[in-house]
């Protein structure tokens, strides 16, 4: 899932200054799971904004909505009636959701209420850990199911480096050494042999370095005619 | 002054009920909202109480380790902390909000809580959001 | 001979080799490098120039290497994967080679959060093992990693680091083997204080016959005081400093002299370990002591 964290209220107040009719828009997917932008967080933030408006004499009129997935046009289109007449949408979705809203409502200013942090998973309740670097060329089969690109501070493919000590990364005792975990994982599955072969330089072409990425699923692509039949915009 | 107390059915509400039965004098400025368990309390509820004019809000749940639903009071305490952070940032200050733990037979303590929060609200002054008239 | 460097000749001839480290200055003047060059000339076969050490911007290792070459000293250019991608690394190696650099030490590099510019974006396009693979292809096949032909291939003697004191311990020898497979001709180790652990590591190295496939130079670093030793033990990840060493420095009436003496003793001990072909002396901000250490350790027979 995509993990995000709400921006400090101070920053949100600054972004909103100069706006009047505000829609706080949440998302029920990833960011709801990480307690950052679901229905509950939307209601709390909206209430905080109303309090702030009264106390600091801001003309803010705050309404709220939470949709199923803010990254998909269909759900964001359904926000239409509430977006109408607003001059800012404070998006509590990830950056993807915020951009989808902006594309559909180009005249309205979409403000990010969250910082989108990483792709991760809950390690324990309330703790979310980055797990995937989204490099576009997965090599978990070589690394015992632990991603060195996301989990090693240096994204080493032939680690662990000389800074690994007692299973901890050199950057901080709080950070586990990914390669220490990889070595142990491969040992446990009896595949330590995979550690012996140097992994050659990786192609980053499939990663962000290759330019913005676009994934096409041929079976899901529909023709112009089908699109018209469905009444969708081109 | 208007003081809102969120209380749980098992601890806080029972203690206040007992205070009434024992004819302990409670400040009339205090209004209670009783929940089956404080686990249901949301940060938004606390904020809304302030928006609607409360001068102070308290949350009173079971004694620590004694929640009828195991962790409701612990969850509530975390939310009170979160609400305090928000109140601080919106500029209302965190002193108008407090968390207490009461057992059902602590009627005297219920009276103390109510009086303490009224006293504190008086010290800080009326809420700028209060609906007067 | 792969590169014809002094270091390669010394190691290939079987003579116990010495390398020493010089830290490039945080300065736009090469004066300090020249001072070090004058002080240290003749005391080692080659001199390592660190690459933005501890993730702080310093004079580039290649520029410093050229200064050393002008003064008749042989450089070992350290290259980390932290700050440059494969395009820059290969380009810099061609340039360094054209200017006379033969020895290159391939490193991952300290993470930038150690330095004074923690907020910097790191690169790590390659890791140290991949850098070895890339540079070996340039030398042996006369090609860039992409396969593009080089007009003239660089003559390189390729080095890598090994840290027997990092974890997991058993993996350290596998990693050394991997570096050899990737193209390492010589290895310089992390500074050694825990002799027992080092010998345990060396026996695993010999068990796999790795000491016959690569020249291993044992790293030493003289300590100035027990406080430095404590810092190394507690703050530097991947360092082992036994308490006996810290105590010896604490008790010494002249800790600096004691530190030098200990370093000399360590070199003498390391020299006798089977498979050790030389010593690498690191004395950051204490470079002027290196000639004395070399002399007192009885290594002064260098060219």
XYZ file of C-alpha atoms in Angstrom:
670
model
C 0.000 0.000 0.000
C 0.931 3.645 -0.331
C 1.839 5.160 3.015
C 1.279 8.822 3.700
C 1.440 11.175 6.641
C -0.644 14.261 7.252
C 1.224 17.527 6.870
C 1.571 19.651 10.012
C -1.552 21.770 10.612
C 0.552 24.918 10.488
C 1.534 24.110 6.892
C -2.040 23.257 5.943
C -3.270 26.565 7.386
C -0.673 28.439 5.322
C -1.668 26.643 2.119
C -5.321 27.422 2.715
C -4.878 31.104 3.342
C -6.532 33.100 0.607
C -9.147 30.419 0.003
C -12.713 30.442 1.180
C -14.787 27.493 0.126
C -12.831 24.387 0.923
C -13.541 20.729 0.336
C -11.526 18.257 2.391
C -11.368 15.106 0.275
C -10.280 11.761 1.684
C -9.689 8.331 0.224
C -10.859 5.030 1.658
C -7.937 3.010 0.266
C -4.283 2.941 1.353
C -4.217 6.228 3.237
C -7.223 5.202 5.298
C -5.332 2.103 6.427
C -2.346 4.185 7.516
C -4.530 6.612 9.493
C -3.709 9.567 7.285
C -6.553 10.297 4.907
C -9.622 8.136 5.516
C -13.067 9.255 6.565
C -12.047 9.613 10.210
C -9.026 11.761 9.453
C -11.087 13.882 7.083
C -13.645 14.574 9.800
C -10.977 15.471 12.353
C -9.112 17.760 9.991
C -12.311 19.436 8.802
C -13.294 20.060 12.413
C -9.826 21.446 13.187
C -10.085 23.791 10.207
C -13.481 25.035 11.363
C -12.070 25.712 14.824
C -9.122 27.526 13.313
C -11.372 29.546 11.043
C -13.419 30.801 13.994
C -10.385 31.523 16.142
C -8.270 33.224 13.492
C -11.115 34.870 11.561
C -10.543 32.960 8.359
C -13.486 32.963 5.967
C -13.156 29.218 5.498
C -16.283 27.216 4.830
C -15.297 23.605 5.106
C -17.122 20.627 3.662
C -15.963 17.028 3.558
C -16.126 13.963 1.360
C -14.335 10.649 1.285
C -14.327 8.509 -1.847
C -13.442 4.895 -2.424
C -10.291 5.527 -4.471
C -9.133 9.030 -5.238
C -6.706 7.706 -7.852
C -9.552 6.602 -10.155
C -11.523 8.990 -12.336
C -14.846 7.247 -11.755
C -14.826 7.908 -8.034
C -13.449 11.395 -8.388
C -16.069 12.288 -10.974
C -18.701 11.397 -8.410
C -17.291 14.178 -6.201
C -18.468 16.695 -8.820
C -21.511 18.160 -7.050
C -19.476 18.874 -3.923
C -16.473 20.253 -5.794
C -18.701 22.686 -7.620
C -18.375 26.174 -6.197
C -15.294 25.402 -4.115
C -12.074 27.273 -4.637
C -9.799 24.681 -3.065
C -9.813 20.947 -2.564
C -7.574 19.831 0.281
C -6.742 16.290 -0.747
C -5.985 13.778 1.978
C -5.213 11.106 -0.615
C -1.721 10.217 -1.772
C -0.104 12.334 -4.464
C -1.739 10.143 -7.088
C -5.215 10.871 -5.783
C -4.529 14.587 -5.488
C -3.414 14.665 -9.129
C -6.472 12.775 -10.320
C -8.653 15.401 -8.667
C -6.631 18.167 -10.302
C -6.967 16.604 -13.757
C -10.736 16.406 -13.450
C -11.195 19.862 -11.921
C -8.543 21.961 -13.649
C -9.936 25.327 -12.497
C -9.848 24.447 -8.824
C -6.709 24.545 -6.752
C -5.900 21.113 -5.322
C -3.760 21.315 -2.181
C -1.890 18.332 -0.760
C -2.857 17.641 2.841
C -0.576 14.613 2.989
C 3.038 13.882 2.335
C 3.139 10.648 0.367
C 5.953 8.731 2.018
C 6.503 5.314 0.504
C 5.197 1.941 -0.536
C 5.095 -0.122 2.577
C 3.189 -2.268 5.001
C 2.293 -2.208 8.671
C 5.083 -3.841 10.643
C 2.947 -3.706 13.759
C -0.138 -1.607 14.508
C 0.731 2.013 13.850
C 4.170 1.335 12.352
C 4.526 1.366 8.582
C 7.729 0.263 6.922
C 8.920 0.854 3.368
C 9.068 -2.420 1.483
C 9.249 -1.786 -2.252
C 11.284 0.624 -4.355
C 9.077 0.261 -7.410
C 12.092 -0.315 -9.658
C 10.065 -2.124 -12.317
C 12.295 -5.193 -12.397
C 11.734 -7.270 -9.286
C 14.586 -9.382 -7.955
C 13.088 -10.697 -4.727
C 13.729 -14.249 -5.972
C 17.460 -13.586 -5.653
C 17.331 -11.879 -2.284
C 15.317 -14.156 -0.052
C 12.113 -12.164 -0.472
C 13.566 -8.937 0.968
C 13.974 -5.935 -1.318
C 17.483 -4.442 -1.111
C 16.483 -1.494 -3.264
C 13.935 -0.253 -0.776
C 15.348 -1.753 2.414
C 19.125 -1.126 2.071
C 20.156 2.488 2.659
C 22.511 2.265 -0.304
C 20.292 0.013 -2.457
C 23.219 -2.394 -2.735
C 22.648 -5.499 -4.812
C 25.715 -7.332 -3.503
C 25.636 -6.296 0.148
C 25.907 -6.138 3.102
C 28.418 -3.295 3.125
C 31.112 -2.852 5.753
C 28.788 -0.842 7.953
C 26.497 -3.721 8.886
C 26.862 -4.601 12.548
C 24.740 -6.805 14.792
C 22.046 -6.806 12.136
C 21.794 -3.027 12.122
C 22.438 -0.542 9.335
C 25.281 1.946 9.600
C 22.943 4.905 9.208
C 21.114 4.220 12.470
C 20.726 1.518 15.117
C 16.977 1.876 14.520
C 17.302 0.604 10.966
C 17.699 -3.116 10.400
C 20.352 -4.083 7.838
C 18.401 -5.432 4.859
C 21.318 -7.536 3.711
C 21.692 -9.104 7.113
C 18.044 -10.142 6.755
C 18.656 -11.350 3.210
C 21.611 -13.498 4.288
C 19.528 -15.044 7.065
C 16.500 -15.554 4.878
C 18.519 -17.332 2.187
C 20.246 -19.448 4.836
C 16.882 -20.455 6.277
C 15.632 -21.617 2.877
C 18.883 -23.370 2.097
C 19.782 -21.082 -0.795
C 22.969 -19.413 0.461
C 24.452 -20.271 -2.938
C 22.569 -17.260 -4.302
C 24.855 -15.031 -2.252
C 27.962 -16.176 -4.066
C 27.238 -14.945 -7.581
C 27.821 -11.222 -8.169
C 24.633 -9.539 -9.348
C 25.666 -7.361 -12.334
C 24.750 -3.678 -12.713
C 20.998 -3.326 -12.779
C 19.047 -1.684 -15.549
C 17.261 1.274 -14.014
C 15.431 1.840 -17.263
C 12.300 0.299 -15.794
C 12.641 2.477 -12.704
C 11.808 6.190 -12.468
C 15.253 6.842 -14.006
C 13.914 5.662 -17.357
C 11.408 8.491 -17.377
C 7.815 8.600 -16.142
C 6.347 5.137 -16.418
C 3.204 3.985 -18.113
C 1.829 0.481 -17.924
C -0.448 -0.819 -20.624
C -2.540 -3.924 -20.035
C -3.648 -4.912 -23.554
C -6.601 -6.988 -22.426
C -7.981 -4.061 -20.479
C -7.552 -1.456 -23.202
C -10.828 -0.602 -24.950
C -11.394 0.750 -28.452
C -12.586 4.225 -29.327
C -15.943 2.759 -30.317
C -16.389 0.869 -27.052
C -15.485 4.020 -25.197
C -18.165 5.977 -27.011
C -20.698 3.261 -26.283
C -19.837 3.520 -22.611
C -20.237 7.258 -22.838
C -16.733 7.914 -21.581
C -14.707 10.943 -22.436
C -11.843 10.225 -24.865
C -19.355 28.488 31.513
C -20.127 25.270 29.741
C -18.175 22.163 30.571
C -18.715 18.974 28.577
C -17.706 15.644 30.054
C -17.449 12.535 27.910
C -17.910 9.630 30.293
C -18.115 5.896 29.891
C -21.115 3.969 31.136
C -19.055 1.770 33.465
C -16.628 4.140 35.184
C -17.263 7.859 34.750
C -21.037 7.829 34.297
C -21.553 5.515 37.306
C -19.368 7.679 39.517
C -21.368 10.784 38.581
C -24.667 8.916 39.075
C -23.520 7.842 42.529
C -22.533 11.421 43.318
C -26.086 12.430 42.488
C -27.569 9.688 44.651
C -25.352 10.728 47.531
C -26.493 14.311 47.077
C -22.976 15.597 46.418
C -23.296 19.029 44.934
C -22.097 19.079 41.345
C -21.559 22.285 39.377
C -24.527 22.947 37.134
C -22.229 24.120 34.321
C -21.208 20.538 33.661
C -23.090 18.465 31.065
C -22.259 14.809 30.580
C -22.324 12.770 27.407
C -22.346 9.110 28.223
C -20.883 6.495 25.893
C -21.091 2.709 26.269
C -17.285 2.731 26.185
C -14.738 5.483 25.649
C -13.344 3.388 22.846
C -16.144 4.998 20.822
C -14.899 8.504 21.536
C -13.469 10.204 18.480
C -11.125 13.178 18.287
C -13.747 14.799 16.103
C -16.303 14.618 18.952
C -13.969 16.502 21.254
C -13.223 19.149 18.636
C -16.905 19.550 17.853
C -17.704 20.124 21.521
C -15.279 23.020 21.476
C -16.610 24.359 18.191
C -20.079 24.381 19.663
C -18.921 26.523 22.507
C -17.596 24.354 25.336
C -15.205 26.254 27.613
C -13.623 23.017 28.770
C -13.974 19.343 27.997
C -13.048 16.373 30.077
C -13.001 12.715 29.325
C -13.543 10.310 32.220
C -13.118 6.586 31.743
C -12.492 3.535 33.871
C -9.359 3.172 35.959
C -6.320 2.124 33.989
C -6.269 -1.635 33.504
C -9.920 -1.773 34.499
C -11.771 -1.028 31.284
C -14.855 -3.164 30.883
C -13.928 -3.499 27.217
C -10.222 -3.971 27.958
C -8.593 -1.041 26.129
C -11.282 1.600 25.597
C -9.822 3.951 28.200
C -6.291 3.544 26.812
C -7.502 4.351 23.310
C -9.384 7.360 24.637
C -6.267 8.648 26.382
C -4.370 8.514 23.070
C -7.132 10.433 21.329
C -7.191 13.036 24.058
C -3.461 13.530 23.451
C -4.106 13.884 19.722
C -6.920 16.358 20.337
C -4.652 18.367 22.651
C -2.052 18.638 19.901
C -4.701 19.877 17.492
C -6.149 22.349 20.002
C -2.680 23.710 20.582
C -2.137 24.185 16.847
C -5.488 25.772 16.085
C -4.789 28.245 18.857
C -7.293 27.273 21.541
C -4.645 25.783 23.820
C -4.557 22.298 25.253
C -5.381 23.197 28.861
C -9.109 23.232 28.228
C -9.055 19.463 27.719
C -8.188 16.772 30.256
C -8.451 13.018 30.690
C -9.429 11.353 34.010
C -9.880 7.818 35.253
C -12.719 7.032 37.664
C -14.092 3.847 39.118
C -17.850 3.540 39.527
C -17.724 4.114 43.293
C -15.515 7.225 43.262
C -18.370 9.718 43.550
C -16.193 12.183 45.479
C -13.637 12.086 42.687
C -16.332 12.740 40.100
C -17.235 15.897 42.024
C -13.546 16.874 42.140
C -13.150 16.396 38.397
C -16.168 18.550 37.620
C -15.031 21.281 40.005
C -11.449 21.175 38.793
C -12.456 21.602 35.160
C -14.858 24.429 36.010
C -12.117 26.100 38.021
C -9.678 25.714 35.163
C -12.147 27.114 32.613
C -12.649 30.125 34.857
C -8.894 30.632 35.127
C -8.403 30.487 31.351
C -11.515 32.466 30.651
C -14.475 31.886 28.422
C -13.849 30.213 25.118
C -13.673 32.656 22.210
C -15.981 30.234 20.412
C -18.690 30.340 23.046
C -22.222 31.049 21.884
C -23.365 33.809 24.245
C -26.649 35.422 24.560
C 51.128 -7.111 -15.526
C 47.718 -5.590 -15.780
C 48.641 -2.007 -15.076
C 52.368 -1.899 -14.468
C 51.857 0.129 -11.307
C 54.454 0.122 -8.518
C 51.916 -1.445 -6.249
C 51.202 -4.228 -8.680
C 54.923 -4.833 -9.218
C 55.637 -4.920 -5.509
C 52.788 -7.317 -4.812
C 53.520 -9.541 -7.800
C 57.192 -9.742 -6.831
C 56.142 -11.107 -3.476
C 57.644 -8.211 -1.538
C 55.635 -7.089 1.490
C 53.923 -3.951 0.219
C 52.947 -0.773 2.016
C 50.153 1.630 1.131
C 49.199 4.701 3.116
C 46.166 6.914 3.130
C 46.104 10.651 2.474
C 42.958 12.622 3.179
C 42.272 15.297 0.548
C 41.805 18.762 2.044
C 38.598 20.736 2.320
C 40.318 23.411 0.316
C 40.878 24.722 -3.168
C 44.619 24.699 -2.574
C 46.736 21.608 -3.192
C 49.421 22.869 -0.813
C 48.561 20.421 1.946
C 48.663 17.472 -0.462
C 52.141 18.581 -1.566
C 53.219 18.827 2.076
C 51.981 15.293 2.706
C 53.724 14.180 -0.472
C 57.053 15.597 0.737
C 56.616 14.053 4.186
C 55.581 10.644 2.960
C 57.539 10.150 -0.230
C 59.378 6.841 -0.245
C 57.629 5.409 2.791
C 54.998 3.462 0.830
C 54.520 1.849 -2.579
C 51.337 3.789 -3.206
C 49.091 6.299 -1.497
C 45.316 6.081 -1.217
C 43.334 9.260 -1.790
C 39.938 9.099 -0.172
C 36.845 10.100 -2.138
C 34.802 12.756 -0.320
C 35.476 10.821 2.858
C 32.711 10.666 5.477
C 30.396 12.096 2.811
C 31.836 15.583 3.065
C 32.950 17.479 -0.016
C 36.741 17.582 -0.310
C 39.221 18.011 -3.139
C 38.542 15.248 -5.638
C 40.613 12.122 -5.273
C 41.617 12.232 -8.948
C 42.845 15.837 -8.713
C 44.879 14.948 -5.605
C 46.228 11.887 -7.382
C 47.567 14.087 -10.177
C 49.310 16.309 -7.616
C 50.977 13.205 -6.160
C 52.024 12.017 -9.615
C 53.656 15.388 -10.284
C 55.702 14.908 -7.127
C 56.670 11.363 -8.056
C 54.373 9.432 -5.726
C 52.035 6.694 -6.885
C 48.351 7.184 -6.104
C 45.529 4.755 -5.390
C 42.355 6.599 -6.351
C 39.384 5.688 -4.195
C 36.039 5.806 -5.982
C 32.737 5.502 -4.196
C 29.380 4.688 -5.764
C 27.602 7.222 -3.590
C 28.080 10.355 -5.675
C 28.411 9.262 -9.298
C 26.478 7.022 -11.630
C 28.081 4.590 -14.068
C 28.368 7.273 -16.742
C 30.411 9.597 -14.523
C 32.446 6.785 -12.956
C 33.589 5.369 -16.284
C 34.324 8.822 -17.667
C 36.372 9.692 -14.589
C 38.315 6.439 -14.831
C 39.239 7.222 -18.445
C 40.395 10.681 -17.399
C 42.321 9.392 -14.390
C 44.002 6.767 -16.501
C 44.991 9.346 -19.142
C 46.628 11.382 -16.371
C 48.642 8.400 -15.145
C 46.470 6.841 -12.445
C 46.760 3.048 -12.408
C 45.369 1.898 -9.068
C 41.668 2.283 -8.333
C 39.930 1.212 -5.159
C 36.224 0.473 -5.662
C 33.991 1.303 -2.705
C 30.306 1.662 -1.948
C 31.041 4.725 0.175
C 29.790 5.994 3.522
C 26.120 6.903 3.423
C 25.599 10.632 2.978
C 23.719 10.918 6.267
C 27.132 10.666 7.960
C 28.320 13.853 6.370
C 27.517 17.518 6.646
C 25.013 17.393 3.775
C 22.622 14.719 4.962
C 19.856 16.072 2.753
C 21.792 15.237 -0.438
C 20.392 12.740 -2.941
C 22.612 9.686 -3.210
C 23.292 7.770 -6.401
C 24.228 4.110 -5.823
C 23.574 3.288 -9.450
C 26.272 0.642 -8.965
C 27.610 -0.999 -5.844
C 31.299 -1.667 -5.224
C 31.148 -5.147 -6.730
C 29.423 -3.904 -9.843
C 31.972 -1.092 -10.159
C 34.703 -3.760 -10.178
C 32.857 -5.617 -12.944
C 32.504 -2.449 -14.989
C 36.154 -1.375 -14.625
C 37.408 -4.876 -15.363
C 35.474 -4.887 -18.618
C 37.002 -1.510 -19.520
C 40.487 -2.859 -18.900
C 40.221 -6.427 -20.205
C 37.745 -6.013 -23.046
C 38.440 -2.393 -23.922
C 34.733 -1.660 -23.660
C 32.395 0.472 -21.660
C 29.815 -1.504 -19.689
C 27.369 -0.737 -22.504
C 29.615 -2.606 -24.929
C 30.852 0.520 -26.720
C 34.480 0.080 -27.788
C 37.144 2.247 -26.187
C 39.802 3.711 -28.460
C 42.411 3.052 -25.796
C 41.604 0.890 -22.803
C 42.710 2.029 -19.328
C 45.488 0.098 -17.590
C 44.116 -0.588 -14.150
C 45.052 -2.380 -10.978
C 41.736 -2.886 -9.260
C 41.243 -2.826 -5.552
C 38.391 -3.353 -3.153
C 37.838 -3.125 0.572
C 37.060 -5.912 2.999
C 35.771 -5.506 6.512
C 36.230 -8.648 8.610
C 34.647 -6.818 11.549
C 31.269 -6.158 10.015
C 28.403 -8.642 10.270
C 27.255 -11.244 9.498
C 30.736 -12.664 10.102
C 30.388 -15.836 8.003
C 29.232 -13.770 5.057
C 32.378 -11.630 5.045
C 34.457 -14.304 3.332
C 31.723 -15.001 0.770
C 31.712 -11.293 0.024
C 35.484 -11.289 -0.421
C 35.147 -14.173 -2.873
C 32.491 -12.229 -4.726
C 34.792 -9.219 -5.014
C 37.545 -11.419 -6.413
C 35.093 -12.924 -8.889
C 34.054 -9.421 -9.905
C 37.633 -8.387 -10.634
C 39.506 -7.309 -7.499
C 43.299 -7.614 -7.829
C 44.052 -6.348 -4.353
C 42.164 -5.893 -1.105
C 42.691 -3.350 1.642
C 40.998 -4.251 4.902
C 39.294 -2.106 7.493
C 41.648 -1.155 10.326
C 42.384 -4.129 12.502
C 42.341 -3.950 16.301
C 40.655 -7.231 17.146
C 43.462 -9.533 16.088
C 41.607 -12.708 17.130
C 38.644 -11.997 14.922
C 40.956 -11.017 12.081
C 42.872 -14.277 12.330
C 39.620 -16.210 12.414
C 38.619 -14.440 9.212
C 42.007 -15.083 7.601
C 41.799 -18.778 8.347
C 38.448 -18.898 6.529
C 40.062 -16.946 3.680
C 42.868 -19.504 3.467
C 40.428 -22.398 3.719
C 38.841 -21.179 0.493
C 42.241 -20.474 -1.054
C 41.275 -16.830 -1.585
C 44.662 -15.568 -0.351
C 46.167 -17.080 -3.499
C 43.753 -15.312 -5.785
C 44.082 -11.782 -4.444
C 46.669 -9.638 -2.675
C 45.437 -8.795 0.788
C 46.803 -5.709 2.523
C 45.940 -5.544 6.203
C 44.622 -2.187 7.379
C 46.027 -0.443 10.459
C 45.259 2.903 12.022
C 47.282 4.376 14.901
C 45.117 5.655 17.753
C 45.886 8.988 19.425
C 44.157 8.361 22.737
C 41.748 6.070 24.529
C 39.013 8.544 23.606
C 39.667 8.019 19.912
C 39.591 4.294 20.567
C 36.277 4.565 22.406
C 34.862 6.633 19.574
C 35.928 3.988 17.060
C 34.386 1.275 19.159
C 31.088 2.997 19.873
C 30.419 5.353 16.993
C 31.973 3.822 13.901
C 29.810 1.077 12.497
C 31.706 -2.038 11.473
C 34.655 -1.455 13.852
C 35.829 -3.720 16.659
C 38.161 -2.264 19.296
C 38.924 -4.634 22.174
C 38.906 -3.208 25.700
C 42.536 -4.258 26.212
C 43.570 -1.674 23.613
C 41.479 1.045 25.180
C 42.922 0.240 28.623
C 46.479 0.256 27.338
C 45.977 3.730 25.889
C 44.259 4.981 29.026
C 47.127 3.807 31.216
C 49.885 5.142 28.968
C 51.816 8.196 30.133
C 52.237 9.266 26.514
C 49.133 7.944 24.715
C 50.237 9.166 21.281
C 53.553 7.352 21.513
C 51.704 4.310 22.841
C 49.324 4.458 19.876
C 52.227 4.525 17.424
C 53.971 1.696 19.274
C 50.790 -0.407 19.203
C 50.421 0.196 15.489
C 54.034 -0.896 14.920
C 53.425 -4.076 16.935
C 50.247 -4.781 14.981
C 52.111 -4.477 11.674
C 54.817 -6.831 12.891
C 52.184 -9.321 13.953
C 50.162 -9.037 10.729
C 53.276 -9.499 8.640
C 53.611 -13.050 9.885
C 50.052 -14.099 9.090
C 49.928 -16.387 6.085
C 48.208 -14.714 3.158
C 48.913 -11.117 4.165
C 50.883 -9.452 1.371
C 51.179 -5.976 2.722
C 49.895 -3.369 5.064
C 47.660 -0.352 4.514
C 48.280 2.474 6.987
C 45.500 4.958 7.641
C 46.383 7.937 9.812
C 43.772 10.587 9.070
C 45.005 14.035 10.123
C 48.152 12.328 11.376
C 49.766 11.526 8.044
C 53.170 12.889 9.113
C 53.568 9.901 11.456
C 53.371 7.320 8.681
C 57.114 7.375 7.776
C 57.995 6.786 11.439
C 55.558 3.873 11.700
C 56.985 2.333 8.528
C 60.557 2.716 9.799
C 59.861 1.387 13.269
C 57.987 -1.595 11.847
C 61.084 -2.444 9.813
C 59.425 -1.898 6.452
C 61.808 0.773 5.207
C 63.159 -1.306 2.353
C 60.651 0.249 -0.055
C 61.862 1.647 -3.395
